[in-house]
Tab-separated table of C-alpha atoms in Angstrom:
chain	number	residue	atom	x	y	z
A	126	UNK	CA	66.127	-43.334	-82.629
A	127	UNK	CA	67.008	-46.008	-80.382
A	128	UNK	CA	64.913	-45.365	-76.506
A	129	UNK	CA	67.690	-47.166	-74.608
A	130	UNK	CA	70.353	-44.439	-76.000
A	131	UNK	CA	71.591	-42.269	-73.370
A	132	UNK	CA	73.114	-38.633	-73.391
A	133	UNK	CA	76.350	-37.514	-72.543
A	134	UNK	CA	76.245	-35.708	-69.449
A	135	UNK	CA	76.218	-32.187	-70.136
A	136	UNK	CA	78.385	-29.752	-68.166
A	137	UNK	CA	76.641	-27.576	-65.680
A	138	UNK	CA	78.186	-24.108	-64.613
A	139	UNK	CA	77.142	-23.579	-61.040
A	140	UNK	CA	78.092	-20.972	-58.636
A	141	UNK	CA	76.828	-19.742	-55.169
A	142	UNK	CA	77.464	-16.502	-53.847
A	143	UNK	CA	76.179	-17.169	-50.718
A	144	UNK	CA	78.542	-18.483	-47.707
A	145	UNK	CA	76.094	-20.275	-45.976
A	146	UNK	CA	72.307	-20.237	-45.550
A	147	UNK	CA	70.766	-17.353	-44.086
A	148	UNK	CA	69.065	-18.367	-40.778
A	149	UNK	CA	65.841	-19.932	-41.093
A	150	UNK	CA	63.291	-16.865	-40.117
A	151	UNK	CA	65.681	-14.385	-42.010
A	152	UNK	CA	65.366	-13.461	-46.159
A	153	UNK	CA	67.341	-11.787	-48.563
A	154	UNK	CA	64.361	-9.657	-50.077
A	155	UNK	CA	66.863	-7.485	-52.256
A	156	UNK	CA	70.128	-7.893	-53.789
A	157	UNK	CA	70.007	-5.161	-56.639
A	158	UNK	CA	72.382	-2.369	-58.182
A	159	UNK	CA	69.801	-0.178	-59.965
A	160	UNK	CA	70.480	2.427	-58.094
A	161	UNK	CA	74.483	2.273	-58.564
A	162	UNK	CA	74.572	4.355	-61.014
A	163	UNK	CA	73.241	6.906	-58.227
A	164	UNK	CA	75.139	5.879	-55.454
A	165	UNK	CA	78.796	5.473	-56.600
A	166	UNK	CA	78.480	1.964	-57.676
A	167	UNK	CA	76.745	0.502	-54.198
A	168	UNK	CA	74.663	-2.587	-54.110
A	169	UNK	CA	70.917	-2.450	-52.375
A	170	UNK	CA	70.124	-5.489	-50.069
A	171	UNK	CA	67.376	-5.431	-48.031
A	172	UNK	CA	66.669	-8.427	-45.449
A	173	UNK	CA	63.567	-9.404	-43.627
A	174	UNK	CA	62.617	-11.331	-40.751
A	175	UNK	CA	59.587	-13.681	-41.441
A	176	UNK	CA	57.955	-14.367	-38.105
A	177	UNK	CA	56.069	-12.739	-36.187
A	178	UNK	CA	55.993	-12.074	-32.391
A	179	UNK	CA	54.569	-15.712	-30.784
A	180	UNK	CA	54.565	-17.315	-33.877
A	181	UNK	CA	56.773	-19.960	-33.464
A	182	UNK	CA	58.687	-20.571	-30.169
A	183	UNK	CA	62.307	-20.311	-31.449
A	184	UNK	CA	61.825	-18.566	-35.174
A	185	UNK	CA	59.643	-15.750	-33.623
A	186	UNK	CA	62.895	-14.454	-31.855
A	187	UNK	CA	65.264	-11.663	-33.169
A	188	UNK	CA	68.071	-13.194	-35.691
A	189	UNK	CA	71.450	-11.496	-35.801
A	190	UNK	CA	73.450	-11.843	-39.305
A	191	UNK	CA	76.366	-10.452	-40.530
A	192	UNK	CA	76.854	-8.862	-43.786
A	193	UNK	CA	80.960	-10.144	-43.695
A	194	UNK	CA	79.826	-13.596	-44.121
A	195	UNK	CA	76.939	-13.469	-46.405
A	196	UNK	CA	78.815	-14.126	-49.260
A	197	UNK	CA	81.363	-17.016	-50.588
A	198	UNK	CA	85.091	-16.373	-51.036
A	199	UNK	CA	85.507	-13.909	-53.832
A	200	UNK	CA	82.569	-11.520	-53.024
A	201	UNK	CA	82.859	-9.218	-49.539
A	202	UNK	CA	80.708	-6.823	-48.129
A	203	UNK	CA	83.645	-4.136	-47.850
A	204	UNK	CA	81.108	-1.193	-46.072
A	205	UNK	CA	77.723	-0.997	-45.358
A	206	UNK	CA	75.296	1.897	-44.626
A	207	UNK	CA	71.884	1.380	-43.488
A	208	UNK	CA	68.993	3.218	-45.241
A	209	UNK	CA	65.180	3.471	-45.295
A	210	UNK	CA	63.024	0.909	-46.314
A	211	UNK	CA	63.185	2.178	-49.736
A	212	UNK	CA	66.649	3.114	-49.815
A	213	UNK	CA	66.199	6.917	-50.423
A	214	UNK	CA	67.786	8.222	-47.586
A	215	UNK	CA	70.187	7.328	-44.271
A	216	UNK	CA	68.431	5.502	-41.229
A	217	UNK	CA	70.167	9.064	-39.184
A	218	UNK	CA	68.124	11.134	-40.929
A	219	UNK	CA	64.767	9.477	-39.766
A	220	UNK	CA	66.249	9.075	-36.168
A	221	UNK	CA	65.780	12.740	-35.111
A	222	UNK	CA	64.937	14.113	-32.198
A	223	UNK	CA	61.559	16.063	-33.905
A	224	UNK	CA	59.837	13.216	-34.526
A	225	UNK	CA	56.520	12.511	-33.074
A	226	UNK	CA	56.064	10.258	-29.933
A	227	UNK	CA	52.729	7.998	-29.485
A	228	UNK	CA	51.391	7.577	-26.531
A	229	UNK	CA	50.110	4.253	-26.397
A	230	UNK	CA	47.222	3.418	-24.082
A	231	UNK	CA	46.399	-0.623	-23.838
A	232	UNK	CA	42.496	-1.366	-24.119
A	233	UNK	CA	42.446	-3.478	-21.195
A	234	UNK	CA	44.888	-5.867	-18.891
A	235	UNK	CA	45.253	-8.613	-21.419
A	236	UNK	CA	46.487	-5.936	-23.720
A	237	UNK	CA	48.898	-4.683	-20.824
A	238	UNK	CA	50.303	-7.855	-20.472
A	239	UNK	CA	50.935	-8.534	-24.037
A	240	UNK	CA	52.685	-5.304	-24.454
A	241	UNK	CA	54.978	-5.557	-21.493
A	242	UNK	CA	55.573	-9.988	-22.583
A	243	UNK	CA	56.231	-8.056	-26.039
A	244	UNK	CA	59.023	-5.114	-24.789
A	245	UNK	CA	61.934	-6.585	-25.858
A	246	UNK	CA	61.092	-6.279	-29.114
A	247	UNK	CA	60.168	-2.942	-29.126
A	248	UNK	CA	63.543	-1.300	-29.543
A	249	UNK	CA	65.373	-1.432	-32.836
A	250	UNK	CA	69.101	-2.870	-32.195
A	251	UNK	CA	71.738	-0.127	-34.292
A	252	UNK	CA	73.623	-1.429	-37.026
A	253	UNK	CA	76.844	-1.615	-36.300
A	254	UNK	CA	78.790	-0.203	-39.275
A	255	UNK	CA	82.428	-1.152	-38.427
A	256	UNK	CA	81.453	-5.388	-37.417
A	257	UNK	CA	78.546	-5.432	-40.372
A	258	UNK	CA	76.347	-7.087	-37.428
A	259	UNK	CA	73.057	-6.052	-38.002
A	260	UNK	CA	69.703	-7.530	-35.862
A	261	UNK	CA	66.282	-7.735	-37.202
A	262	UNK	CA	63.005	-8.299	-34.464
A	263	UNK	CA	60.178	-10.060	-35.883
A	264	UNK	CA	58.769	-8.853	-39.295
A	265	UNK	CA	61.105	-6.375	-39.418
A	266	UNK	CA	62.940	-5.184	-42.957
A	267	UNK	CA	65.891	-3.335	-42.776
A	268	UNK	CA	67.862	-1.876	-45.556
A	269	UNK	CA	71.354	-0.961	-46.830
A	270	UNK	CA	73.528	0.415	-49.564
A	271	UNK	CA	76.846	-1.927	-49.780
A	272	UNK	CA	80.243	-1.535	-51.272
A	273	UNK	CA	81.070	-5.195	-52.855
A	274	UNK	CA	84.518	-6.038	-53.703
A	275	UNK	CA	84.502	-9.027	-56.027
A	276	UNK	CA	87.557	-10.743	-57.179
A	277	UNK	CA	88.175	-10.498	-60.986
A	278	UNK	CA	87.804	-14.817	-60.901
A	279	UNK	CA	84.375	-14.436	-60.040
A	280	UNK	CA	82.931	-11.636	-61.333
A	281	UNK	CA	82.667	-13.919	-64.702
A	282	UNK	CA	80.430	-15.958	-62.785
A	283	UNK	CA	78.026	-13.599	-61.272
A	284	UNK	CA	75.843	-11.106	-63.337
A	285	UNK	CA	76.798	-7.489	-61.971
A	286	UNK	CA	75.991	-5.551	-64.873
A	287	UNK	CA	75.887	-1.700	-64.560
A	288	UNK	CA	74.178	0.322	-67.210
């Protein structure tokens, strides 16, 4: 065959669900529906924050996302519920009032200091249900169950199977 022949250029199918990138110290660790079939057809995503506290100046600092604008026209986030890291069971449920409090005692001043430079992070921001706004500290993971509405256009495009 002759080297200098050249190929037709072959048709690529390509679609993005996402809207935009995610910011830079936050990943989309999940986006599965195994567990539809138990939970009335929801979708599990599960996103993490990758930096720790001090590691980078800017990065190292809480992100705030919204689960409305994740994805591209055609696929919305119509309700989302957050869950335990493994998606068994509601975040309410852990949040009692029963559950055990530490008392933490710092080694020494350094360690003081570090803890009280470090405070902010120390309380988890709610997920707001009704504005899908959720915020994740440093190396946190948090978790949800989501209703997806996708429009019939796309759904060609996108692998949601459901067995």
């Amino acid at each position: 065959s002759n080297k200098s022949e050249t190929l037709p250029d072959a048709k690529v199918n390509h679609y993005s669900a996402l809207k935009k990138a995610l910011p830079k110290n936050v990943n989309m660790m999940t986006l599965t529906n195994n567990y539809a079939k138990f939970h009335d057809g929801l979708v599990l995503m599960r996103f993490a924050h990758t930096y720790g506290v001090d590691e980078h100046p800017t990065l190292s600092q809480p992100a705030t996302i919204s689960l409305k604008d994740i994805f591209a026209d055609g696929v919305e986030i119509v309700s989302a519920k957050e869950m335990s890291l493994t998606g068994n069971q509601p975040v309410a449920n852990l949040e009692r009032k029963e559950r055990s409090e530490w008392t933490v005692v710092p080694l020494n001043k350094n360690v003081e200091d570090q803890m009280k430079d470090h405070s902010s992070f120390t309380e988890k921001i709610p997920f707001d249900a009704d504005t899908m706004v959720v915020t994740l500290r440093p190396m946190e993971i948090r978790t949800f169950l989501c209703k997806l509405e996708i429009e019939q256009s796309i759904e060609s495009q996108i692998a949601v199977v459901y067995s």
